[in-house]
Amino acid sequence: MTVTQEPDRYVSFEGIDCEGNSKLLMCMLKKHLEDPSKNNAFWEMFTDKLGKAERGETVNGIQIDELFLIHAYINNLQEFFEDHEDDVAMTLLKKIERECC
């Protein structure tokens, strides 16, 4: 009998899709930010950094990606998704934090 366990990053990153989940979370965020009432100067700055990450550009000389941005701005993302009652995005954010950050 085999017991299925959740992936554990401290044992192995095998079975953990940090990159795919990070990209998915950023797509969820972008959908929210298409609504001007949910956007502000902070999220415009974040979106600019996200665009650079997607294009493979550096930010302040550092190569970043979606996971880097999630890790750096996890509290802002959590507050945003809570404020907009996006439980699906919150669940994914918590999964990324637990497995990848």
GROMACS .gro file of N, CA and C in nm, residues 1-2 6 13 21 23 34 38 47-48 60 62 66-68 77 79 87 95:
model
   57
    1MET      N    1   0.084  -0.117   0.000
    1MET     CA    2   0.000   0.000   0.000
    1MET      C    3   0.089   0.124   0.000
    2THR      N    4   0.062   0.219  -0.090
    2THR     CA    5   0.141   0.340  -0.103
    2THR      C    6   0.062   0.458  -0.049
    6GLU      N    7   0.202   1.505   0.008
    6GLU     CA    8   0.223   1.629  -0.063
    6GLU      C    9   0.373   1.645  -0.084
   13PHE      N   10   1.236   1.888  -0.463
   13PHE     CA   11   1.144   1.974  -0.536
   13PHE      C   12   1.067   1.894  -0.642
   21ASN      N   13   0.311   2.744  -1.130
   21ASN     CA   14   0.217   2.803  -1.034
   21ASN      C   15   0.239   2.953  -1.020
   23LYS      N   16   0.356   3.157  -1.255
   23LYS     CA   17   0.301   3.220  -1.375
   23LYS      C   18   0.148   3.225  -1.368
   34GLU      N   19  -0.665   4.457  -1.454
   34GLU     CA   20  -0.730   4.512  -1.574
   34GLU      C   21  -0.843   4.607  -1.534
   38LYS      N   22  -0.898   4.866  -0.922
   38LYS     CA   23  -0.812   4.781  -0.840
   38LYS      C   24  -0.664   4.815  -0.857
   47THR      N   25   0.360   4.572  -1.197
   47THR     CA   26   0.333   4.523  -1.332
   47THR      C   27   0.451   4.552  -1.424
   48ASP      N   28   0.516   4.666  -1.405
   48ASP     CA   29   0.636   4.698  -1.484
   48ASP      C   30   0.746   4.596  -1.456
   60ASN      N   31   1.727   4.647  -1.166
   60ASN     CA   32   1.839   4.690  -1.081
   60ASN      C   33   1.956   4.593  -1.088
   62ILE      N   34   1.947   4.275  -1.144
   62ILE     CA   35   1.914   4.140  -1.096
   62ILE      C   36   1.818   4.073  -1.193
   66GLU      N   37   0.882   3.542  -1.198
   66GLU     CA   38   0.756   3.554  -1.124
   66GLU      C   39   0.771   3.508  -0.980
   67LEU      N   40   0.842   3.399  -0.958
   67LEU     CA   41   0.860   3.347  -0.823
   67LEU      C   42   0.937   3.447  -0.736
   68PHE      N   43   1.037   3.511  -0.792
   68PHE     CA   44   1.111   3.613  -0.719
   68PHE      C   45   1.017   3.724  -0.673
   77LEU      N   46   0.074   4.085  -0.202
   77LEU     CA   47  -0.014   3.997  -0.279
   77LEU      C   48  -0.123   3.939  -0.190
   79GLU      N   49  -0.248   4.062   0.087
   79GLU     CA   50  -0.344   4.168   0.120
   79GLU      C   51  -0.435   4.199   0.002
   87ASP      N   52  -1.042   3.384  -0.318
   87ASP     CA   53  -1.000   3.268  -0.242
   87ASP      C   54  -0.915   3.172  -0.324
   95LYS      N   55   0.000   2.798  -0.134
   95LYS     CA   56   0.068   2.678  -0.186
   95LYS      C   57   0.208   2.714  -0.232
   0.00000   0.00000   0.00000
